[in-house]
PDB file of C-alpha atoms in Angstrom:
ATOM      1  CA  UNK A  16     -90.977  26.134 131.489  1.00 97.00           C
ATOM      2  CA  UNK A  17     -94.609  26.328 132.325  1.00 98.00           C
ATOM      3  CA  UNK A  18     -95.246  29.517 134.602  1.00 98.00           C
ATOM      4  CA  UNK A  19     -98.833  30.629 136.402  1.00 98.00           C
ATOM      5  CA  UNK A  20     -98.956  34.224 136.911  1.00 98.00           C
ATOM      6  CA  UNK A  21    -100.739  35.825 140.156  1.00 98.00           C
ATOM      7  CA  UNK A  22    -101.664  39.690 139.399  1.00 98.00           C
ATOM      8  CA  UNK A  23    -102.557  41.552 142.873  1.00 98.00           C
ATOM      9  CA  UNK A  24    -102.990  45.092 142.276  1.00 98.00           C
ATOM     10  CA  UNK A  25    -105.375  46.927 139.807  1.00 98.00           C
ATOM     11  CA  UNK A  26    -103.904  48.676 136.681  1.00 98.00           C
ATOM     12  CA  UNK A  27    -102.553  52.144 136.310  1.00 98.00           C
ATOM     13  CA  UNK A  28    -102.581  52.892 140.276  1.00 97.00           C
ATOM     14  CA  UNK A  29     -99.517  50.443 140.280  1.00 97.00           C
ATOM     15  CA  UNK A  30     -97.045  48.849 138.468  1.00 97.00           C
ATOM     16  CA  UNK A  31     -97.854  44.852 139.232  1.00 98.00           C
ATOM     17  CA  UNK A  32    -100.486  44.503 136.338  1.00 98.00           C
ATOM     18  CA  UNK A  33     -97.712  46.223 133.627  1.00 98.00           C
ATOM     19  CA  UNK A  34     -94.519  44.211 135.075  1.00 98.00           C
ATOM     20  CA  UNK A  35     -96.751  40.842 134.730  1.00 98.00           C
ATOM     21  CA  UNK A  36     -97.804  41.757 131.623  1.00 98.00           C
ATOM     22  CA  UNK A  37     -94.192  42.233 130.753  1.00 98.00           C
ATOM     23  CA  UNK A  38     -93.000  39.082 131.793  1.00 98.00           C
ATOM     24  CA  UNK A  39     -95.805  37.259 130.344  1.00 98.00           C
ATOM     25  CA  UNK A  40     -95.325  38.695 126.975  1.00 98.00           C
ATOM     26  CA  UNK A  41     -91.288  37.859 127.255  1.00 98.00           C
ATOM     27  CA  UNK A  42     -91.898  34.554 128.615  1.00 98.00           C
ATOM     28  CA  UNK A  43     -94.587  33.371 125.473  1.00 98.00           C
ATOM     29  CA  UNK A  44     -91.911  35.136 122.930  1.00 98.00           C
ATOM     30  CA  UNK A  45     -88.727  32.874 125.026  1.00 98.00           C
ATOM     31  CA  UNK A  46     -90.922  29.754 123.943  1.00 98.00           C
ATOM     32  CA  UNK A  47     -92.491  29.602 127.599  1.00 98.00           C
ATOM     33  CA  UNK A  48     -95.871  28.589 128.868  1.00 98.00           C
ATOM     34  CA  UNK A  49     -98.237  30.440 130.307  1.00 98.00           C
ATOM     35  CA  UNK A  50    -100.726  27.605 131.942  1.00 98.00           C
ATOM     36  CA  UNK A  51    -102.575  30.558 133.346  1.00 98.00           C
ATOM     37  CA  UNK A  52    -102.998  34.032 134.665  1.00 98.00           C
ATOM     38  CA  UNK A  53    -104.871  34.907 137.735  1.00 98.00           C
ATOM     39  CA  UNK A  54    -106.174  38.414 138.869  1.00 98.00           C
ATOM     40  CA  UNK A  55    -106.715  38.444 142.786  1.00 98.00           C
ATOM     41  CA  UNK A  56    -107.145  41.686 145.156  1.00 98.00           C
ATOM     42  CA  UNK A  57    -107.806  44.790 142.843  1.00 98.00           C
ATOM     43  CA  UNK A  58    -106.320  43.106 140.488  1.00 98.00           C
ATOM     44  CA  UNK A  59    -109.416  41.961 139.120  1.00 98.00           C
ATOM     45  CA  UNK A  60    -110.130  45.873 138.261  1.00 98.00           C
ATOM     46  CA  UNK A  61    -107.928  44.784 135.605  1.00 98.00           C
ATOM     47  CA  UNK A  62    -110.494  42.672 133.464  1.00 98.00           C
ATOM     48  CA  UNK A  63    -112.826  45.605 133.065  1.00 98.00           C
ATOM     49  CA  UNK A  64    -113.778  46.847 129.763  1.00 97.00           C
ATOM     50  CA  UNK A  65    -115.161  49.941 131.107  1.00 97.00           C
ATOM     51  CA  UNK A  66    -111.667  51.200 131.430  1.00 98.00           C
ATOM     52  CA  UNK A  67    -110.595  54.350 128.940  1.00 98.00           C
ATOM     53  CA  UNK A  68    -107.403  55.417 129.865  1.00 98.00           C
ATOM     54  CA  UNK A  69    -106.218  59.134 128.015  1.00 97.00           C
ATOM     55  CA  UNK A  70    -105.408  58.064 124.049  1.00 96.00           C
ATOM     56  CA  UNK A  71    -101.527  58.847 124.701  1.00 97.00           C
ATOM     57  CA  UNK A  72    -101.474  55.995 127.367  1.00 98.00           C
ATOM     58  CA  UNK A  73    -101.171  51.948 127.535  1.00 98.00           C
ATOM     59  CA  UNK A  74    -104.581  50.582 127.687  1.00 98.00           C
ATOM     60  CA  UNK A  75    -104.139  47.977 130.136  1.00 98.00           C
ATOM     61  CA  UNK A  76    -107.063  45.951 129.835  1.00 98.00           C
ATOM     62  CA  UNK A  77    -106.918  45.563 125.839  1.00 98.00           C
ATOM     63  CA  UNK A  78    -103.850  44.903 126.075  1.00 98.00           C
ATOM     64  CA  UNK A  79    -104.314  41.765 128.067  1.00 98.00           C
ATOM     65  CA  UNK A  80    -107.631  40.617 126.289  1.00 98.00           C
ATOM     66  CA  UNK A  81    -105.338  41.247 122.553  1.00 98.00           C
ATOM     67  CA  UNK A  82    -102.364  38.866 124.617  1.00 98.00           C
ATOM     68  CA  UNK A  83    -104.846  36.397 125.558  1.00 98.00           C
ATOM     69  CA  UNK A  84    -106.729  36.457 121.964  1.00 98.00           C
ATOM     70  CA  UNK A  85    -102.864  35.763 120.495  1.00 98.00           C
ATOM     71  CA  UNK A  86    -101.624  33.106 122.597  1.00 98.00           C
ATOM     72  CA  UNK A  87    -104.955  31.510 123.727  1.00 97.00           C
ATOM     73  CA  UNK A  88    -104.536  32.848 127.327  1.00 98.00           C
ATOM     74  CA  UNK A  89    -106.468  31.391 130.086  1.00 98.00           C
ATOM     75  CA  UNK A  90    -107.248  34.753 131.962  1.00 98.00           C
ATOM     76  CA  UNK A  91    -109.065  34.156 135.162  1.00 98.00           C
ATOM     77  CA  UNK A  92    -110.833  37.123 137.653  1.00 98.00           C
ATOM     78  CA  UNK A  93    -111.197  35.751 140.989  1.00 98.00           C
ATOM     79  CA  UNK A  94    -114.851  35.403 141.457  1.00 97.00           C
ATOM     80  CA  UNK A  95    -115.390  36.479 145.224  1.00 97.00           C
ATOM     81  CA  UNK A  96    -112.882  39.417 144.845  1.00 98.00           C
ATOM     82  CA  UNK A  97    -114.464  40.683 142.022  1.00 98.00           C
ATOM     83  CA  UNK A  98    -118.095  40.777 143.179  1.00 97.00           C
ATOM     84  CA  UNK A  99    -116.896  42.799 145.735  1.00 96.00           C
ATOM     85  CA  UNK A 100    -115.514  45.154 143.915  1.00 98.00           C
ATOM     86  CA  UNK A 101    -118.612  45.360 141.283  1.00 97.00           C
ATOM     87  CA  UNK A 102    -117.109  43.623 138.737  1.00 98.00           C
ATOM     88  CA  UNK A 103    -119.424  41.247 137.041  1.00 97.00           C
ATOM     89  CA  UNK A 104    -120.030  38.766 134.105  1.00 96.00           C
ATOM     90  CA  UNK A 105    -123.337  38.659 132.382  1.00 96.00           C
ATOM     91  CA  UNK A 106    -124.289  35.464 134.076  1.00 95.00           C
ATOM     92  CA  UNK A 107    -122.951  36.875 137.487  1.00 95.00           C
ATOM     93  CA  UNK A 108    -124.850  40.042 136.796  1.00 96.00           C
ATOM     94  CA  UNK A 109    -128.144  37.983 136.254  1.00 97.00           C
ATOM     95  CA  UNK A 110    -127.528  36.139 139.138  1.00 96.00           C
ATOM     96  CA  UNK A 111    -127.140  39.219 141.614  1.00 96.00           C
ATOM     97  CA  UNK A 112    -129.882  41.569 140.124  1.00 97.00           C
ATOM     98  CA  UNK A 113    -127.165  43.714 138.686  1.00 97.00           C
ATOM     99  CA  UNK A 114    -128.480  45.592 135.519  1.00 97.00           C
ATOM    100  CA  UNK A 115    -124.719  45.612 133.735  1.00 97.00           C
ATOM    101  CA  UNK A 116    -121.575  43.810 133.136  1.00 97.00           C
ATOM    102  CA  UNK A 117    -118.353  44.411 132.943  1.00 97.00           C
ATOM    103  CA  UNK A 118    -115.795  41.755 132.159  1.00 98.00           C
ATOM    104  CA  UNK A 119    -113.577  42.438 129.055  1.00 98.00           C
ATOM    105  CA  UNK A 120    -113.425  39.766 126.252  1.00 98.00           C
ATOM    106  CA  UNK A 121    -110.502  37.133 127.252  1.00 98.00           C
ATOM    107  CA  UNK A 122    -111.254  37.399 130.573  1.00 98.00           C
ATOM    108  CA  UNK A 123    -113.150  34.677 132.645  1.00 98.00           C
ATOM    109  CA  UNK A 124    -114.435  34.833 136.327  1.00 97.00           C
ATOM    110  CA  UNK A 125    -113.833  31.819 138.333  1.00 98.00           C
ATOM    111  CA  UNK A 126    -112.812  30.401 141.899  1.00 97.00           C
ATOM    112  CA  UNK A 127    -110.187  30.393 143.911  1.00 97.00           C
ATOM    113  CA  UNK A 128    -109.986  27.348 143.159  1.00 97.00           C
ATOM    114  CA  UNK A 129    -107.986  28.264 139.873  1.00 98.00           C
ATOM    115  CA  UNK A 130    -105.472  29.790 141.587  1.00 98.00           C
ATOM    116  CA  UNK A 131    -104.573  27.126 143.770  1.00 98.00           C
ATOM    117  CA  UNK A 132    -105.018  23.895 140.770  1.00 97.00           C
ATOM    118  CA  UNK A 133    -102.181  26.707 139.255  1.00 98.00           C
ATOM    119  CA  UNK A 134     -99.753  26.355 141.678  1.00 97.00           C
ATOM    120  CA  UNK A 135    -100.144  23.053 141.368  1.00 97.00           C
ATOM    121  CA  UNK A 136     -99.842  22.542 137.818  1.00 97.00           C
ATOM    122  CA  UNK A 137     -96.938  24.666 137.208  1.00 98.00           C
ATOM    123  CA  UNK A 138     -93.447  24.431 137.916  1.00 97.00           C
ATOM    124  CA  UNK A 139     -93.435  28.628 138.784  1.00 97.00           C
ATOM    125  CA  UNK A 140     -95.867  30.797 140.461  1.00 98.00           C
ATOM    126  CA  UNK A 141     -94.833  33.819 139.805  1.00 98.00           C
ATOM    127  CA  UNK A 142     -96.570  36.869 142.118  1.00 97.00           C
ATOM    128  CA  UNK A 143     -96.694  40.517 140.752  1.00 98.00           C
ATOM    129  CA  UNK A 144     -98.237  42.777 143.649  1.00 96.00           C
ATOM    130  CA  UNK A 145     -97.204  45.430 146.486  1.00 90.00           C
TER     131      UNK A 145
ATOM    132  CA  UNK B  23    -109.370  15.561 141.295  1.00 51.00           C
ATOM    133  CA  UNK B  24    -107.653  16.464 138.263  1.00 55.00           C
ATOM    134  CA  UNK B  25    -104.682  16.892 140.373  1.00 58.00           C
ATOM    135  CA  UNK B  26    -105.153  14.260 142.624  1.00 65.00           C
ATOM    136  CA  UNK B  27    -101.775  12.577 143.757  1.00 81.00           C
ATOM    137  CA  UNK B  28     -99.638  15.484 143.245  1.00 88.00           C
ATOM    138  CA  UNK B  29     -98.798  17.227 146.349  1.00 95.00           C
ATOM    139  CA  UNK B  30     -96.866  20.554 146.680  1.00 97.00           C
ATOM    140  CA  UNK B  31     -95.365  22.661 149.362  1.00 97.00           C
ATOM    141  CA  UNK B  32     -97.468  25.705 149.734  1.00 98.00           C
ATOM    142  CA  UNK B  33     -96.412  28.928 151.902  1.00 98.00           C
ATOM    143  CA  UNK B  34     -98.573  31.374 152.775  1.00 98.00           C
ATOM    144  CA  UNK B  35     -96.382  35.006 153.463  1.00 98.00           C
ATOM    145  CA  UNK B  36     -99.065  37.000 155.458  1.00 98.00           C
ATOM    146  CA  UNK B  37     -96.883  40.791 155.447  1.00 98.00           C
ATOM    147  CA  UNK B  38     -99.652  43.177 156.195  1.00 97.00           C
ATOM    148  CA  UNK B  39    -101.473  44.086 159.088  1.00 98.00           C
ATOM    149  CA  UNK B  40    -104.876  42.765 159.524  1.00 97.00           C
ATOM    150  CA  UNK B  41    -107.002  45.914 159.026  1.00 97.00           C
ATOM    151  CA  UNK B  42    -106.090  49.013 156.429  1.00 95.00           C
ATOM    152  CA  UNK B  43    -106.232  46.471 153.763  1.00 96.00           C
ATOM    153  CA  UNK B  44    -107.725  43.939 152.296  1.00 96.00           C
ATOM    154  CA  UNK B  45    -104.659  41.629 152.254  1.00 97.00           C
ATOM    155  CA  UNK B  46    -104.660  39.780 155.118  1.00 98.00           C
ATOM    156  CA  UNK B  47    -108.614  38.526 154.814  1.00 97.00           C
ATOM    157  CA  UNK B  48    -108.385  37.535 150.928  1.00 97.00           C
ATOM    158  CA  UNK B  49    -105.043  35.148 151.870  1.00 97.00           C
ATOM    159  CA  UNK B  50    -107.340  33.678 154.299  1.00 97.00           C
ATOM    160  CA  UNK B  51    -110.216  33.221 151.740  1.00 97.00           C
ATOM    161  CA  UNK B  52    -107.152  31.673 149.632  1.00 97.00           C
ATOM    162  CA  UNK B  53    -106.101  29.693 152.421  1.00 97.00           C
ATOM    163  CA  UNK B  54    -109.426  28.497 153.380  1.00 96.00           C
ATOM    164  CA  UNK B  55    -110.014  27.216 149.471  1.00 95.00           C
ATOM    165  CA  UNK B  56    -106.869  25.871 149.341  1.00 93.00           C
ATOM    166  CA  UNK B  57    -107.235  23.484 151.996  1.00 93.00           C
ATOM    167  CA  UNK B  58    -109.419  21.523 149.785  1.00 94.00           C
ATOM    168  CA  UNK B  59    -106.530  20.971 147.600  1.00 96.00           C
ATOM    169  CA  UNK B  60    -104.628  18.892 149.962  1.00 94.00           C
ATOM    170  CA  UNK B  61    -101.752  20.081 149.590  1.00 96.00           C
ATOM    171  CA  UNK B  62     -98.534  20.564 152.272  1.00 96.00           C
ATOM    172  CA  UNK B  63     -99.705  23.990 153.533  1.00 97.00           C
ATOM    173  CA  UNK B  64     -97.827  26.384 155.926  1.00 98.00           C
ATOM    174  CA  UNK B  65     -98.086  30.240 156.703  1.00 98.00           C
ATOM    175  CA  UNK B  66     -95.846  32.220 157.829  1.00 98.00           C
ATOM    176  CA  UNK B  67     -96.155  35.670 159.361  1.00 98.00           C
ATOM    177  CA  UNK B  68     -93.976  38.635 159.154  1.00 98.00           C
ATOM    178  CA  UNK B  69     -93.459  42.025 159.349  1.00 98.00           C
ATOM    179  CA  UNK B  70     -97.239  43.676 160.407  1.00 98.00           C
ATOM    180  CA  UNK B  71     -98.479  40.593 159.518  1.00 98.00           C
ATOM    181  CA  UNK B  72     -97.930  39.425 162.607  1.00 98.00           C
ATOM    182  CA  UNK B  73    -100.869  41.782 163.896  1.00 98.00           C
ATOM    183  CA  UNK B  74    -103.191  39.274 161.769  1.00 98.00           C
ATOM    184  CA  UNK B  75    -102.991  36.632 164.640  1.00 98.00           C
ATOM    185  CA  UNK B  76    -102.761  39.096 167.535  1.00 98.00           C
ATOM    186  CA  UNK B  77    -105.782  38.144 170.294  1.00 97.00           C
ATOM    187  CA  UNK B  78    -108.059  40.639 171.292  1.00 95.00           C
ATOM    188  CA  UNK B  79    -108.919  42.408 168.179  1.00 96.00           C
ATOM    189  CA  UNK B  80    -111.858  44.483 168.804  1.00 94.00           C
ATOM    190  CA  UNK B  81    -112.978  46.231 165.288  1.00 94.00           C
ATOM    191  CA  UNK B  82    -117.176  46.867 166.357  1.00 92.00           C
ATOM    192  CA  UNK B  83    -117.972  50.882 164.954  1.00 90.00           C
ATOM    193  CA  UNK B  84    -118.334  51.250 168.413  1.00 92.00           C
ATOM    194  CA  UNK B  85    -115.282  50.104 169.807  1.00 89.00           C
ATOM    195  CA  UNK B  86    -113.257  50.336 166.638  1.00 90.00           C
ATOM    196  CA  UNK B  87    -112.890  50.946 162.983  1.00 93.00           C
ATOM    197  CA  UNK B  88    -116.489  49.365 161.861  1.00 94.00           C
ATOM    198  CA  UNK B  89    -114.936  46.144 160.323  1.00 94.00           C
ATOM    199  CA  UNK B  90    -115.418  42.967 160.357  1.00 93.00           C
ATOM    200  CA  UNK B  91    -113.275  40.832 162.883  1.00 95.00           C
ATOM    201  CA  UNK B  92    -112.299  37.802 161.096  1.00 96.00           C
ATOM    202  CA  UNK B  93    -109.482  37.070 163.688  1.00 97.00           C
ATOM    203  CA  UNK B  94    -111.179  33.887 164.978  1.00 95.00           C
ATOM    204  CA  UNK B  95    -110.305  32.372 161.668  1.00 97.00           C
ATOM    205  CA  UNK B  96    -107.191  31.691 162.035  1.00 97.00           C
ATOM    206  CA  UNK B  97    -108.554  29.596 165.377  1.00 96.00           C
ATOM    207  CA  UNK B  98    -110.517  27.506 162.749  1.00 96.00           C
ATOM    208  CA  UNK B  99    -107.674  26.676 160.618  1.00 97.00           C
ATOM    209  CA  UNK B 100    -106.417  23.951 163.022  1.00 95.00           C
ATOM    210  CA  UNK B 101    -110.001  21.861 161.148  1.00 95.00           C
ATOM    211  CA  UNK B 102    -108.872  22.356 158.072  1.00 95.00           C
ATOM    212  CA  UNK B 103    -105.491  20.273 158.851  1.00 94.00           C
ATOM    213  CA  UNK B 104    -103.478  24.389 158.515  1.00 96.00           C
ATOM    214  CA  UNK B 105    -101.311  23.473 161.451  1.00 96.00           C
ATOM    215  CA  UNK B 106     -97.738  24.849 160.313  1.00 98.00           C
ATOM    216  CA  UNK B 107     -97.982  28.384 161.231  1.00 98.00           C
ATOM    217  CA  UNK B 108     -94.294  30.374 161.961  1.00 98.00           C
ATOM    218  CA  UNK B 109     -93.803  33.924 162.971  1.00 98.00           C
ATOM    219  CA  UNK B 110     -90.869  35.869 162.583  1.00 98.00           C
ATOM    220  CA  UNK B 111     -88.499  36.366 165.295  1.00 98.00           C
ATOM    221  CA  UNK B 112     -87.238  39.677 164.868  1.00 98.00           C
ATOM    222  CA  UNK B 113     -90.815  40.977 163.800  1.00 97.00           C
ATOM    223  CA  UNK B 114     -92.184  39.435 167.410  1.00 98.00           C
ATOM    224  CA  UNK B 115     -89.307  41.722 169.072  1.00 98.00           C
ATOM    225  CA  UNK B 116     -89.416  44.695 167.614  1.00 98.00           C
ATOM    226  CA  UNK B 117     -92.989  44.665 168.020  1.00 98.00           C
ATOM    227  CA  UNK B 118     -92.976  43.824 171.587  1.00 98.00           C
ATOM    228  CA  UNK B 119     -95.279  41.054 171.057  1.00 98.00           C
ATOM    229  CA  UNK B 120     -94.592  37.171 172.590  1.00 98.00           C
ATOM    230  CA  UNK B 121     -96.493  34.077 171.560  1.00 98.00           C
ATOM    231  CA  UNK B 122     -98.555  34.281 174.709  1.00 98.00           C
ATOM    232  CA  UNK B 123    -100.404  37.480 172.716  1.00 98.00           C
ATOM    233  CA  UNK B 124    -101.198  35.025 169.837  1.00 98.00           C
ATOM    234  CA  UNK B 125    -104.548  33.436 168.739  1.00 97.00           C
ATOM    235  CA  UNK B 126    -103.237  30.395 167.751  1.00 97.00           C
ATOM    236  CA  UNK B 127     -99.831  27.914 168.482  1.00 97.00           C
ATOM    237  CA  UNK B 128     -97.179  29.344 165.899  1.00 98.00           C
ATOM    238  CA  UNK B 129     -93.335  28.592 165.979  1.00 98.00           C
ATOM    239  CA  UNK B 130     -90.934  31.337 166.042  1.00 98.00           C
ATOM    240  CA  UNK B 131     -88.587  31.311 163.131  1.00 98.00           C
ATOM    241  CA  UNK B 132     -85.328  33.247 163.304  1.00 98.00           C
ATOM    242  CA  UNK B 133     -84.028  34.689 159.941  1.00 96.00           C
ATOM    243  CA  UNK B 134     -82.230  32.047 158.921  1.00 98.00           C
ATOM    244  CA  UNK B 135     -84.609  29.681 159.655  1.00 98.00           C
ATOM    245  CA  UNK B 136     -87.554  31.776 157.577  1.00 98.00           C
ATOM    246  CA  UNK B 137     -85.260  31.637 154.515  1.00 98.00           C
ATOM    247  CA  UNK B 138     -84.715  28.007 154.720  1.00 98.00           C
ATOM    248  CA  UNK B 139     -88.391  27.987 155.310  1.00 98.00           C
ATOM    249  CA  UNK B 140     -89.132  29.854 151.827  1.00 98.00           C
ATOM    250  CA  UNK B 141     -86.230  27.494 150.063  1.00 98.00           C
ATOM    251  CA  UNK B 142     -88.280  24.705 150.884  1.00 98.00           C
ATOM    252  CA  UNK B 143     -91.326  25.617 149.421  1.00 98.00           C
ATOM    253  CA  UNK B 144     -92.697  25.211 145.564  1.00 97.00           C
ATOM    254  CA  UNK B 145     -95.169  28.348 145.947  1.00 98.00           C
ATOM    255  CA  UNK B 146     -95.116  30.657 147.595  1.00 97.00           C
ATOM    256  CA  UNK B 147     -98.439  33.234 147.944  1.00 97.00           C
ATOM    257  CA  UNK B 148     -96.793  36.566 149.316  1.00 95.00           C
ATOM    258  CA  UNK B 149     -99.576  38.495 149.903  1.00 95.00           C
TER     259      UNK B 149
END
């Protein structure tokens, strides 16, 4: 089955980004697809790769750039939601005036757009969040 | 369009209240992009969520929490062919509220009818 996942909450602070990653990795090892993943709300905190969690704990982020890197994941950080929440690409950086970035590797920021052409594309949406 | 021709049943499940978070506004900002989609689009409003379409919301610093209003929105959505709003029955009661408090036309689902709402859809954004 082809499946779009919809990640709503940031990582660590709650358990949406760790269940989707869950599922995602269980649905790729069932012989699944996954046509995409979207990060909306603070789940776009997420894709940064400023994030050092304690050494004894998941790394969140890595983890979902490594899952990507694997399976060719098409990870995609809602564009408007991030900016507001100072997360930034290098080009999105440039364009604002911003002096860093702070996307992880897998990740890309993109519209709304995305999330909506997923819906449409696959026979589940599948929505991890509060 | 990539995806023109294909048209799918999208429901929008609006469950929080309009202000404390950011839920409510960011569904709208995915409603609004959607609409360019052209897809079968409802929303349906439950639980605080209702509050979201409740007239009268006054959020200035001076007369409230220093917000943004973005209630007039949902007004809007009428232009962007979002016509199929619902509100939940039992969420209306308990809350004391009656269409008549509304923003906008909505139909009032019962239980029932909400879940046969939901089984009708192929995605559904609960946000």
């Amino acid at each position: 089955m082809k499946f779009a996942i919809l990640v709503n909450e940031g990582p660590y602070q709650h358990q949406a980004s760790d269940s989707a990653y869950q599922f995602t990795q269980a649905a790729l090892k069932k012989g699944h697809e996954i046509f995409r993943v979207f990060f909306y709300h603070d789940g776009v905190n997420n894709a940064s790769r400023l994030t050092v969690p304690p050494q004894d704990d998941r790394h969140i982020v890595n983890r979902w750039s490594e899952l990507a890197k694997a399976h060719n994941l098409d990870l995609v950080v809602c564009i408007a939601a991030a900016q507001r929440r100072g997360m930034l690409d290098e080009n999105e950086a440039k364009r604002n005036g911003k002096d860093a970035n702070n996307i992880a590797e897998g990740f890309r920021i993109s519209g709304l757009g995305q999330l909506i052409e997923a819906g449409i594309q696959s026979e589940r949406l599948v929505v991890f969040g509060d | 369009m990539e995806d023109e021709g294909v048209v799918k049943k999208f429901l929008y499940l609006n469950r929080k209240a309009p202000y404390g978070s950011i839920y409510a506004l960011e569904s709208l900002e995915v409603v609004l992009i959607g609409a360019a989609f052209d897809q079968d689009v409802s929303l349906a409003f439950i639980d605080d969520g209702v509050y979201q379409l409740k007239k009268n919301q006054q959020t200035s610093v001076t007369s409230g929490i220093g917000v943004k209003d973005f209630s007039k929105t949902y007004r809007a959505l009428e232009g962007y062919d979002v016509e199929k709003l619902y509100v939940d029955k039992k969420t209306m009661e308990e809350r004391g509220l009656s269409t008549d408090d509304l923003l906008v036309p909505v139909e009032v689902l019962d239980d029932a009818q909400m879940a046969e709402l939901m089984e009708q859809q192929d995605v559904v954004l609960s946000f």
